[in-house]
N, CA, C and O atoms as a printed pandas DataFrame, in Angstrom:
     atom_number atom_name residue_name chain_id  residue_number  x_coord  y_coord  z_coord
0              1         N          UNK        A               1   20.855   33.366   19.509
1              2        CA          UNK        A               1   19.558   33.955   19.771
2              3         C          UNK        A               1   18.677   32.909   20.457
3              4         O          UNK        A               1   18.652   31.719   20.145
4              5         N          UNK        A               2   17.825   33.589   21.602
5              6        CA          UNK        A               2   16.902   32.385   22.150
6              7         C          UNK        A               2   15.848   31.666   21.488
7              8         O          UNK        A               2   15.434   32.008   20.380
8              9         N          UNK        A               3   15.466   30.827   22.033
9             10        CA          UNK        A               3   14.212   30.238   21.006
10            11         C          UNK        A               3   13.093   31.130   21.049
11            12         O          UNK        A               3   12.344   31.116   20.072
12            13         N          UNK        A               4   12.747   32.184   22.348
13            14        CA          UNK        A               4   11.721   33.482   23.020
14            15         C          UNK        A               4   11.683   34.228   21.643
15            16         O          UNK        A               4   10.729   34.651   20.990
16            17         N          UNK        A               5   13.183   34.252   21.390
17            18        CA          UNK        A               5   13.334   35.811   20.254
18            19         C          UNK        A               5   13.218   35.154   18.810
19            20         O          UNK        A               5   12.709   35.861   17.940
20            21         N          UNK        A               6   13.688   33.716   18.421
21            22        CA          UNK        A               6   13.368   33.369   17.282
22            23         C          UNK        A               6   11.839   33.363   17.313
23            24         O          UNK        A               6   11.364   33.469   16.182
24            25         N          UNK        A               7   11.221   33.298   17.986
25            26        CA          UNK        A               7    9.771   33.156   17.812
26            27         C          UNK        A               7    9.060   34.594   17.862
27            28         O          UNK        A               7    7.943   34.728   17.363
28            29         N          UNK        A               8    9.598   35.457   18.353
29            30        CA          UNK        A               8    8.868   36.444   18.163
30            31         C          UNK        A               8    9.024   37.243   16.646
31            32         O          UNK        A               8    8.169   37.798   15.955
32            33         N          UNK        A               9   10.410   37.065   16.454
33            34        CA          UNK        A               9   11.315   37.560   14.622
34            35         C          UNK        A               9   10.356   36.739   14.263
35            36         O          UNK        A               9    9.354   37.444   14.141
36            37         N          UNK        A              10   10.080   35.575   14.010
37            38        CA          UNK        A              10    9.014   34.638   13.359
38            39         C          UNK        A              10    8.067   35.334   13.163
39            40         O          UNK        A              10    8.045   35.959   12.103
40            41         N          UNK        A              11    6.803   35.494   14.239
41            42        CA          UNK        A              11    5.991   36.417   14.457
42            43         C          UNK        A              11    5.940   37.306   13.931
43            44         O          UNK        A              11    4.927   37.660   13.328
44            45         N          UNK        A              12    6.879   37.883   13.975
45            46        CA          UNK        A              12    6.612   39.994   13.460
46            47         C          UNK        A              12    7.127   39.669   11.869
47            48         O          UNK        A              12    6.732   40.553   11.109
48            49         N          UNK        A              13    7.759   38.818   11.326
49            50        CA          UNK        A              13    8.099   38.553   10.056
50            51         C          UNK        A              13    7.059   38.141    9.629
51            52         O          UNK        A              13    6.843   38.923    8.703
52            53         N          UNK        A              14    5.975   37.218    9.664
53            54        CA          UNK        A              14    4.582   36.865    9.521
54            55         C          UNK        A              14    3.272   37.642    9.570
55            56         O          UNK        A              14    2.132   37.446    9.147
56            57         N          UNK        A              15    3.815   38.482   10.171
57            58        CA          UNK        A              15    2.773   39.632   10.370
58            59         C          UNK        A              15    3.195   40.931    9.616
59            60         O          UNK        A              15    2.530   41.964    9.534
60            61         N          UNK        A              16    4.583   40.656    9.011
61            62        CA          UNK        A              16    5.146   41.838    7.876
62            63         C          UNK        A              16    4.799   41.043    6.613
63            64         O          UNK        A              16    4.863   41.868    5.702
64            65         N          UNK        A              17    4.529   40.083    6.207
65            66        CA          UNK        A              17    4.496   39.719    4.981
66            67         C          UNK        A              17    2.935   39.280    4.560
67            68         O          UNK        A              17    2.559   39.063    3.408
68            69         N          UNK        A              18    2.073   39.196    5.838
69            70        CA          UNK        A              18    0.757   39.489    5.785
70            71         C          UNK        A              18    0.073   40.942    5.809
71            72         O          UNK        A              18   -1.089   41.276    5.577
72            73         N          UNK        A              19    0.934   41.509    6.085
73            74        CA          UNK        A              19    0.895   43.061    5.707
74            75         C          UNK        A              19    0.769   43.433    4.472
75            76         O          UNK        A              19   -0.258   43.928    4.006
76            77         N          UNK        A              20    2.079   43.163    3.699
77            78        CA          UNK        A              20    2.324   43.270    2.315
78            79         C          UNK        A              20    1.405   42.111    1.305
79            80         O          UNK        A              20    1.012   42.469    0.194
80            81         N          UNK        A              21    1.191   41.036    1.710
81            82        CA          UNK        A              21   -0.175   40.417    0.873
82            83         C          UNK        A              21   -1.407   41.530    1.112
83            84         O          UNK        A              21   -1.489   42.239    0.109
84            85         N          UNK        A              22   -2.159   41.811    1.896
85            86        CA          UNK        A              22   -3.029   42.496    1.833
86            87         C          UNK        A              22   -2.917   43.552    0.990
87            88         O          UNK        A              22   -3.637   43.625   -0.005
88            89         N          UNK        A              23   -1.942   44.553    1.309
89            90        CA          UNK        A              23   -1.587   45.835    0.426
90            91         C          UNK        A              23   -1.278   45.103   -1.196
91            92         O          UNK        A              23   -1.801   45.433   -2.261
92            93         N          UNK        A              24   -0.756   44.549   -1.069
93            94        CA          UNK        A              24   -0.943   43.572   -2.591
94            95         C          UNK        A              24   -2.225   43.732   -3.329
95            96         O          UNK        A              24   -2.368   44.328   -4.396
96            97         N          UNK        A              25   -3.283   43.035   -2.523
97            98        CA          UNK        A              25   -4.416   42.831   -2.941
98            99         C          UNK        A              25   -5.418   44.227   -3.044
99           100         O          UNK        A              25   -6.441   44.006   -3.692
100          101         N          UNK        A              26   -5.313   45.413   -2.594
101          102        CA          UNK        A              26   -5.621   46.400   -3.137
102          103         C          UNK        A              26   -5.390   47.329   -4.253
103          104         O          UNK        A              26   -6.038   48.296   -4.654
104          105         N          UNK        A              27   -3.722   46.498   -4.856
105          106        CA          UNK        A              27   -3.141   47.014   -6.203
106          107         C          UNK        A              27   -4.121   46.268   -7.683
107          108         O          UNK        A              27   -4.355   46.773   -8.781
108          109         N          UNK        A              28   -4.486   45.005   -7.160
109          110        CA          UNK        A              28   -4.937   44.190   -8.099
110          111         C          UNK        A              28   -6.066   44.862   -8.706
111          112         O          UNK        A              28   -6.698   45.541   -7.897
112          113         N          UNK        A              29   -6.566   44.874  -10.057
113          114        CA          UNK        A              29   -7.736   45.764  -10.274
114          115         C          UNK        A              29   -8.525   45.091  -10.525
115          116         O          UNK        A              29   -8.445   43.933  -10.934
116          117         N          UNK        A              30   -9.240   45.596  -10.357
117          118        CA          UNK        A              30  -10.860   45.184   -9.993
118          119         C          UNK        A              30  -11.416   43.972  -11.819
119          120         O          UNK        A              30  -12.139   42.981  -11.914
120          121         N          UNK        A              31  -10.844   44.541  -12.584
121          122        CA          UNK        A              31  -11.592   43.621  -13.285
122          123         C          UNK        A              31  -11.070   42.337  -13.511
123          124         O          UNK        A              31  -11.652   41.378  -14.018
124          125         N          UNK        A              32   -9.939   42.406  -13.094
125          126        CA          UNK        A              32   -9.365   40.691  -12.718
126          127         C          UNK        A              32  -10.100   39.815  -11.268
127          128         O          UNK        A              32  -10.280   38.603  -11.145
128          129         N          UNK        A              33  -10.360   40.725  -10.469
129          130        CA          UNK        A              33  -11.351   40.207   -9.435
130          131         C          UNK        A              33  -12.595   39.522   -9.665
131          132         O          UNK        A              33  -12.994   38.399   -9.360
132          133         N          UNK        A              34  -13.246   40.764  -10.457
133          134        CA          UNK        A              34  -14.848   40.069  -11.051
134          135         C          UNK        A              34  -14.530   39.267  -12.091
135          136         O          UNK        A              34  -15.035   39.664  -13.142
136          137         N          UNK        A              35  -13.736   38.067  -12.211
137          138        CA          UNK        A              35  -13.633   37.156  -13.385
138          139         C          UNK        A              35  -14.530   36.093  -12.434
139          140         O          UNK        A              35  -14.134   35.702  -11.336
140          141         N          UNK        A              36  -15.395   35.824  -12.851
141          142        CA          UNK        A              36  -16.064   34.061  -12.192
142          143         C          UNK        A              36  -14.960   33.282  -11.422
143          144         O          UNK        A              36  -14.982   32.852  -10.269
144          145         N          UNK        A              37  -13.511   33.184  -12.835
145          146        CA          UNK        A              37  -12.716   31.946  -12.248
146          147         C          UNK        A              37  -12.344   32.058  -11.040
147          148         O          UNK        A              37  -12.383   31.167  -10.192
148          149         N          UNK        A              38  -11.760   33.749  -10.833
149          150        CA          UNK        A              38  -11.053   34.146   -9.726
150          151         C          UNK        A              38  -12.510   33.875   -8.425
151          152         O          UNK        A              38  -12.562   33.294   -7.340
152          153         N          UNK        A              39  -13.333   34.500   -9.108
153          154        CA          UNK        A              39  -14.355   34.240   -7.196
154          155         C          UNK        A              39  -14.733   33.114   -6.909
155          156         O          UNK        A              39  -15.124   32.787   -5.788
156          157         N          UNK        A              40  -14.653   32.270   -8.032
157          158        CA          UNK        A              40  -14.746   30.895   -7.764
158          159         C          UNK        A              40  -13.566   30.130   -6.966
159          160         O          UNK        A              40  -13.891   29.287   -6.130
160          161         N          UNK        A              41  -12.364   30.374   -7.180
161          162        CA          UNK        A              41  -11.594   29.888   -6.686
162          163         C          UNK        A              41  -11.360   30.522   -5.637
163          164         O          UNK        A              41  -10.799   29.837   -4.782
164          165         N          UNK        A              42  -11.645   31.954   -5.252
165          166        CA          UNK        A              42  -11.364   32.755   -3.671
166          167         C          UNK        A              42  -12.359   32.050   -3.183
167          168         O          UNK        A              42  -11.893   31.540   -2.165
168          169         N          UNK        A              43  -13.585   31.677   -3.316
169          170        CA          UNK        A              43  -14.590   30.715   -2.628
170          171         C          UNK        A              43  -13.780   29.772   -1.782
171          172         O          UNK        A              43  -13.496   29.781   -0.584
172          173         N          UNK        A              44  -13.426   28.760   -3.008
173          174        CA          UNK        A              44  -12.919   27.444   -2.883
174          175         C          UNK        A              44  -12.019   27.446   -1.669
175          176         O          UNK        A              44  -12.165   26.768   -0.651
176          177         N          UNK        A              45  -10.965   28.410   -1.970
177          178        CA          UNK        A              45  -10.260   28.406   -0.818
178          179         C          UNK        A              45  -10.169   28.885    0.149
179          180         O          UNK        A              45   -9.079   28.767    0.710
180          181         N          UNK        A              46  -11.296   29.692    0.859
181          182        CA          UNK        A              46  -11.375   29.971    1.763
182          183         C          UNK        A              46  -12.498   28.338    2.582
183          184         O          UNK        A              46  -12.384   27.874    3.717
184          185         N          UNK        A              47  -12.876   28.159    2.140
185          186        CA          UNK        A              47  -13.687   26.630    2.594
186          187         C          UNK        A              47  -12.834   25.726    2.901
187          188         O          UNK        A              47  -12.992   25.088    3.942
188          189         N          UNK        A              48  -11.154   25.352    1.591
189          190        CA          UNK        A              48  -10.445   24.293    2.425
190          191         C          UNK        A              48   -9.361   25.025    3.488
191          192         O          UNK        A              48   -8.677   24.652    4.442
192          193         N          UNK        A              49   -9.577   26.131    2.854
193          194        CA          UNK        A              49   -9.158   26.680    4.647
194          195         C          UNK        A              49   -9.287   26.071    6.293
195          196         O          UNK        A              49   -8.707   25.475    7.201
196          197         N          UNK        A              50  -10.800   26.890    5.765
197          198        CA          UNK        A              50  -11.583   26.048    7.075
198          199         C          UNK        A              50  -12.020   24.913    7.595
199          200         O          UNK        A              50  -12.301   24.664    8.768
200          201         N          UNK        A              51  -12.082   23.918    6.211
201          202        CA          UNK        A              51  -12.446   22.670    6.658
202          203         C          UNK        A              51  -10.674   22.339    7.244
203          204         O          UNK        A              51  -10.634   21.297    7.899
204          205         N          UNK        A              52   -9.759   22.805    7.150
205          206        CA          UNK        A              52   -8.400   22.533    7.092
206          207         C          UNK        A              52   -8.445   22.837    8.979
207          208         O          UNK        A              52   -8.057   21.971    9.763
208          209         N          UNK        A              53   -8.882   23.942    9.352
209          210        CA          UNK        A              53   -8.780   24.475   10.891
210          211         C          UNK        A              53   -9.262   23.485   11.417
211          212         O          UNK        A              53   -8.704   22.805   12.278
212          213         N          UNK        A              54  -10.735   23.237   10.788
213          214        CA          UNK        A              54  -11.511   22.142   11.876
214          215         C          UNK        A              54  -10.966   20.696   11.749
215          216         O          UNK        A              54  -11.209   20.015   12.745
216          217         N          UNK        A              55  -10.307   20.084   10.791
217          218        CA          UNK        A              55   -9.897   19.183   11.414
218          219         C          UNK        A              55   -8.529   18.748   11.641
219          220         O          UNK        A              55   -8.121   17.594   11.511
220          221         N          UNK        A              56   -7.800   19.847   12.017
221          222        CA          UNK        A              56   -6.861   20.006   12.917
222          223         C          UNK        A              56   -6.915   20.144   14.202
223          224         O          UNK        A              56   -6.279   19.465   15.007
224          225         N          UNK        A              57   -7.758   21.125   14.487
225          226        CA          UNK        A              57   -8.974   21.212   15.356
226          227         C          UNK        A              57   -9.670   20.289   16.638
227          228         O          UNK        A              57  -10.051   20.446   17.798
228          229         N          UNK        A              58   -9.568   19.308   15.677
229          230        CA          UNK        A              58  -11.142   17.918   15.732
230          231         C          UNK        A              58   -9.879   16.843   15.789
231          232         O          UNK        A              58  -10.233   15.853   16.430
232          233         N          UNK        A              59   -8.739   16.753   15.391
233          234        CA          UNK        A              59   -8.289   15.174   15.245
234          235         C          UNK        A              59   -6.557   15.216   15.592
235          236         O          UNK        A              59   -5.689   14.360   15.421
236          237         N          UNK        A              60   -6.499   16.543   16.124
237          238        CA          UNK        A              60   -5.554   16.598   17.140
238          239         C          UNK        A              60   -4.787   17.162   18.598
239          240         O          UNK        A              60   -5.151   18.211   19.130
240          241         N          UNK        A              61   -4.149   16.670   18.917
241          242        CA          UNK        A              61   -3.558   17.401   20.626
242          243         C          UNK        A              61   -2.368   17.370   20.716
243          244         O          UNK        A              61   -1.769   16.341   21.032
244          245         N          UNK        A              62   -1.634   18.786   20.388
245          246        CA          UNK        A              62   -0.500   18.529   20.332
246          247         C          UNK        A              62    0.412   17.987   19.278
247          248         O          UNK        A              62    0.208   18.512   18.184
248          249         N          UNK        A              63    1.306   17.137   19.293
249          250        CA          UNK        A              63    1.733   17.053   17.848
250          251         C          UNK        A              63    1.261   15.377   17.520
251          252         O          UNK        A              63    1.825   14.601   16.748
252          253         N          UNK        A              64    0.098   15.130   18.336
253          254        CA          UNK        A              64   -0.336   13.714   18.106
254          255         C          UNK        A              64   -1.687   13.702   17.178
255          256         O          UNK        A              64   -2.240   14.771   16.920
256          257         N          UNK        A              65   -2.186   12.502   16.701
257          258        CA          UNK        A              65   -3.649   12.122   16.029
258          259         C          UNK        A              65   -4.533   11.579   16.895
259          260         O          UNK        A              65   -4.505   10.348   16.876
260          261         N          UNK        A              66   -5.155   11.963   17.501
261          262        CA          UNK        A              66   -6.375   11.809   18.591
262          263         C          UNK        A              66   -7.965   11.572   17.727
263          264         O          UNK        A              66   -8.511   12.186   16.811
264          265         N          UNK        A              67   -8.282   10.561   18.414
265          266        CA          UNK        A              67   -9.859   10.401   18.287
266          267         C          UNK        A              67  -10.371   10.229   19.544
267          268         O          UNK        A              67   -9.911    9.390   20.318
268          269         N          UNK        A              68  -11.424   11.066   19.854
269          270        CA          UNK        A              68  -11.812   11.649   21.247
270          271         C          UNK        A              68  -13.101   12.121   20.739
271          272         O          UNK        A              68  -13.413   12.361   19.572
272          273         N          UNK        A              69  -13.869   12.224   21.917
273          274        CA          UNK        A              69  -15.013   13.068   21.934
274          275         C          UNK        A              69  -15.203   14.375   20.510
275          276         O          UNK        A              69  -16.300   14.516   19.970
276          277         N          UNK        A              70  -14.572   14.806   20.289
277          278        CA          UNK        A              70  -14.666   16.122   19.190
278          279         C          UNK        A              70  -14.813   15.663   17.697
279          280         O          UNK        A              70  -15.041   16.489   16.814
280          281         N          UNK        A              71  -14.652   14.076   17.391
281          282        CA          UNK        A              71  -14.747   13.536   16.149
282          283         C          UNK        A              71  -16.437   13.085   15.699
283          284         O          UNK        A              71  -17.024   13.325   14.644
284          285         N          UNK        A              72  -16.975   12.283   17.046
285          286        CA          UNK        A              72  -18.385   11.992   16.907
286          287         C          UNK        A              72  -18.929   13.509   17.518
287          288         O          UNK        A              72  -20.141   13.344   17.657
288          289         N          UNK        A              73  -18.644   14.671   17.873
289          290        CA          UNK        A              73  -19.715   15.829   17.830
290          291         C          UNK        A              73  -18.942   16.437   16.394
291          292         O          UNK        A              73  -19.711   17.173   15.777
292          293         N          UNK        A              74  -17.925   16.320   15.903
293          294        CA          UNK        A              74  -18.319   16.977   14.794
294          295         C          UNK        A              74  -19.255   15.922   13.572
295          296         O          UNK        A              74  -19.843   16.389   12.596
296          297         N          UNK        A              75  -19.215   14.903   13.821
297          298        CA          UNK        A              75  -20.118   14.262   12.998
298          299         C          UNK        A              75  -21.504   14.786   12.981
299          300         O          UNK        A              75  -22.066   15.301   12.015
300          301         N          UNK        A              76  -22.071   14.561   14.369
301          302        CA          UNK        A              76  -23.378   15.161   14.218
302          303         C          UNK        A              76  -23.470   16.419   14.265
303          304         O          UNK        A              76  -24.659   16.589   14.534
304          305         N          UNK        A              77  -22.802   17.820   14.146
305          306        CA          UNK        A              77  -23.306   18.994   13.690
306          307         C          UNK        A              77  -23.051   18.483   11.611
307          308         O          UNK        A              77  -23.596   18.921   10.598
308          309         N          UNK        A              78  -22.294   17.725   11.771
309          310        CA          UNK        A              78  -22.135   17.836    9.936
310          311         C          UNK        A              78  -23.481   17.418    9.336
311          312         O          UNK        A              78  -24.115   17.945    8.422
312          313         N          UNK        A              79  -23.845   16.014   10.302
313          314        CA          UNK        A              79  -25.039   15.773    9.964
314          315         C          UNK        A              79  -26.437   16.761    9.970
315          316         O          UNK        A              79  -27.325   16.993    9.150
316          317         N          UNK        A              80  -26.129   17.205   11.352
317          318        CA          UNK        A              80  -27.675   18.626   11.845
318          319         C          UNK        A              80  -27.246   19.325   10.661
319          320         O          UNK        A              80  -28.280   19.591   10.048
320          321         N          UNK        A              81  -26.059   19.841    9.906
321          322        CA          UNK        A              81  -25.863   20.938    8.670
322          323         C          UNK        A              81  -26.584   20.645    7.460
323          324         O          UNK        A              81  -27.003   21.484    6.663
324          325         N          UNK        A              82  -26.749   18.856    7.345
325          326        CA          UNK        A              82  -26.884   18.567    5.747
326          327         C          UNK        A              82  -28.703   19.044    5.953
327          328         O          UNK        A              82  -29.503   19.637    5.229
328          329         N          UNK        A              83  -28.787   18.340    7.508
329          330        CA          UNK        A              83  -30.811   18.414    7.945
330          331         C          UNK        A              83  -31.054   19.967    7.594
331          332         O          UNK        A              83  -32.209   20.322    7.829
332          333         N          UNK        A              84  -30.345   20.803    7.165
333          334        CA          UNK        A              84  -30.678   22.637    7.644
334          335         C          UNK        A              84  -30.961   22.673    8.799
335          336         O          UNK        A              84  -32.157   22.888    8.997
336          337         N          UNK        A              85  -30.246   22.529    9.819
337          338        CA          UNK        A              85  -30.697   22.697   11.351
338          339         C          UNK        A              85  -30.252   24.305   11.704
339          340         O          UNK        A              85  -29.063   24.467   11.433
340          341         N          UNK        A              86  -30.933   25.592   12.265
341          342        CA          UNK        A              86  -30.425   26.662   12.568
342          343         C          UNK        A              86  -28.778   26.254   12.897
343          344         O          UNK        A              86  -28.348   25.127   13.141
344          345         N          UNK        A              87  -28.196   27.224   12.841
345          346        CA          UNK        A              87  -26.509   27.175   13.256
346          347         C          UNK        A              87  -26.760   26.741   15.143
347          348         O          UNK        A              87  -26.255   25.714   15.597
348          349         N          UNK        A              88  -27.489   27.582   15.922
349          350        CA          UNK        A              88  -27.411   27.103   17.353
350          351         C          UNK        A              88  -27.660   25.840   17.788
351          352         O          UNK        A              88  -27.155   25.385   18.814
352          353         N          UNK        A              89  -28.764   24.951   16.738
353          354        CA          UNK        A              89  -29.161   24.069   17.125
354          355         C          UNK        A              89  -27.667   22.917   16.641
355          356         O          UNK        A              89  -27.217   22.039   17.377
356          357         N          UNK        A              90  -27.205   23.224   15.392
357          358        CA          UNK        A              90  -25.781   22.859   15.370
358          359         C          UNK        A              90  -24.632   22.764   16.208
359          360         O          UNK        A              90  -23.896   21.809   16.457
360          361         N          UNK        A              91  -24.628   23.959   16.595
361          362        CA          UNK        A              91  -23.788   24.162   18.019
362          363         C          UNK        A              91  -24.299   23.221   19.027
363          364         O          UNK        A              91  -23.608   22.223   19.234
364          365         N          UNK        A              92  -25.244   23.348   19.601
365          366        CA          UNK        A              92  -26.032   22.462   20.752
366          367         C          UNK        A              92  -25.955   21.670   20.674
367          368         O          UNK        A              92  -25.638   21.059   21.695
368          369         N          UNK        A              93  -26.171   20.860   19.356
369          370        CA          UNK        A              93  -25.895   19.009   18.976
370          371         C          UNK        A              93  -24.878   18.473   19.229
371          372         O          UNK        A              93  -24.780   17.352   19.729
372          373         N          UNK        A              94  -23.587   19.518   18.781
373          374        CA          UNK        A              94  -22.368   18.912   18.974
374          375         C          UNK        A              94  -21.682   19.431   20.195
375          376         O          UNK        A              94  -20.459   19.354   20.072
376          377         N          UNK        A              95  -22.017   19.864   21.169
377          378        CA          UNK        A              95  -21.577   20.571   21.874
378          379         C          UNK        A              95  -22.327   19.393   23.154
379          380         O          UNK        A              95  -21.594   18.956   24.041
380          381         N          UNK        A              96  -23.175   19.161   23.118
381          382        CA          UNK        A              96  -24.033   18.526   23.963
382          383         C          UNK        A              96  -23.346   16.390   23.602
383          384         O          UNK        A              96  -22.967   15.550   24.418
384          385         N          UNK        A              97  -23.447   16.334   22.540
385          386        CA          UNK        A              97  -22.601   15.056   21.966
386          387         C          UNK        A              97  -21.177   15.124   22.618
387          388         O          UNK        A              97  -20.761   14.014   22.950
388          389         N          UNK        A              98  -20.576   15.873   22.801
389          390        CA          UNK        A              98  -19.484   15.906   23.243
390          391         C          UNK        A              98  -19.018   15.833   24.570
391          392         O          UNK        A              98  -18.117   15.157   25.068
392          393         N          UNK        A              99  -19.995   16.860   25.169
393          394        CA          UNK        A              99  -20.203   16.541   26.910
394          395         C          UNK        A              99  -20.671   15.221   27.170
395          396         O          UNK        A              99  -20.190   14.535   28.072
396          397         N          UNK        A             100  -21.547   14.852   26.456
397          398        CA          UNK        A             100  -22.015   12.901   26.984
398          399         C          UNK        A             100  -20.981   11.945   26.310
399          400         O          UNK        A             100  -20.900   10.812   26.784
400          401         N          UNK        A             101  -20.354   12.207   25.483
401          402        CA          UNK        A             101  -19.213   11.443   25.134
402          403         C          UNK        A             101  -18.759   11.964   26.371
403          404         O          UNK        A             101  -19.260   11.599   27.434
404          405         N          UNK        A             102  -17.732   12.894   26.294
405          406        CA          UNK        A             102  -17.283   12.476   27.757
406          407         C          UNK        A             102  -16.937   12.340   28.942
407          408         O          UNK        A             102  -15.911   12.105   29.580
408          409         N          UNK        A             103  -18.752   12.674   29.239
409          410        CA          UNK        A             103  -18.946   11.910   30.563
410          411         C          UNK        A             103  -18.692   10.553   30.796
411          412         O          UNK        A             103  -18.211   10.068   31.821
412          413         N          UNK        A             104  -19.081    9.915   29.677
413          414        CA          UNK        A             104  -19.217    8.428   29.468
414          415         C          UNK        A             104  -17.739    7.738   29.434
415          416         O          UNK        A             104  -17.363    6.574   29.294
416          417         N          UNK        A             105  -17.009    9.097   29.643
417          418        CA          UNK        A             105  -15.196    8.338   29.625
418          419         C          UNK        A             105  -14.353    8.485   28.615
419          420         O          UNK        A             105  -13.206    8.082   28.808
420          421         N          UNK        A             106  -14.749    9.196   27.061
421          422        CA          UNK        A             106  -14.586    8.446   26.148
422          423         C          UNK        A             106  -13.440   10.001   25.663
423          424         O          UNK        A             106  -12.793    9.989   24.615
């Protein structure tokens, strides 16, 4: 089999067993849901989720570890986050940090 078709069986197998988690999660009843522990921990992990995307995101290219421009703009939106800066002005900080990083070469 090609590597085209192992990857697509991959694919559609990933997308069948994310199927069946979801339908899962509509069997579960509801009063195991509203337990604190459980929304506490569906919290939790949806956050190291995401902190998980962004710095995969942020600190690599490819199958390498890069520090580049995207490490000092995510610094300063983390920082504009702790200030309460609107979300755009977040965006703008690091988005704008990043273009002058590198312009500057970097």
């Amino acid at each position: 089999m090609s590597t085209f078709a192992m990857t697509w069986w991959a694919i559609l197998a990933a997308s069948a067993v994310c199927f069946a988690l979801k339908l899962a999660g509509h069997l579960v009843p509801d009063h195991w849901l509203s337990q604190p522990r459980v929304a506490r921990t569906a919290a939790l992990v949806t956050v190291a989720l995401l902190a998980a995307l962004v710095g995969v995101q942020t600190m690599t290219a490819g199958h390498q570890l890069v520090v580049d421009a995207r490490l000092p703009a995510l610094a300063v939106a983390a920082g504009a986050l702790a200030l309460r800066a609107p979300f755009v002005v977040v965006v703008l900080a690091a988005a704008a940090t990043a273009a002058v990083l590198r312009a500057l070469g970097m």
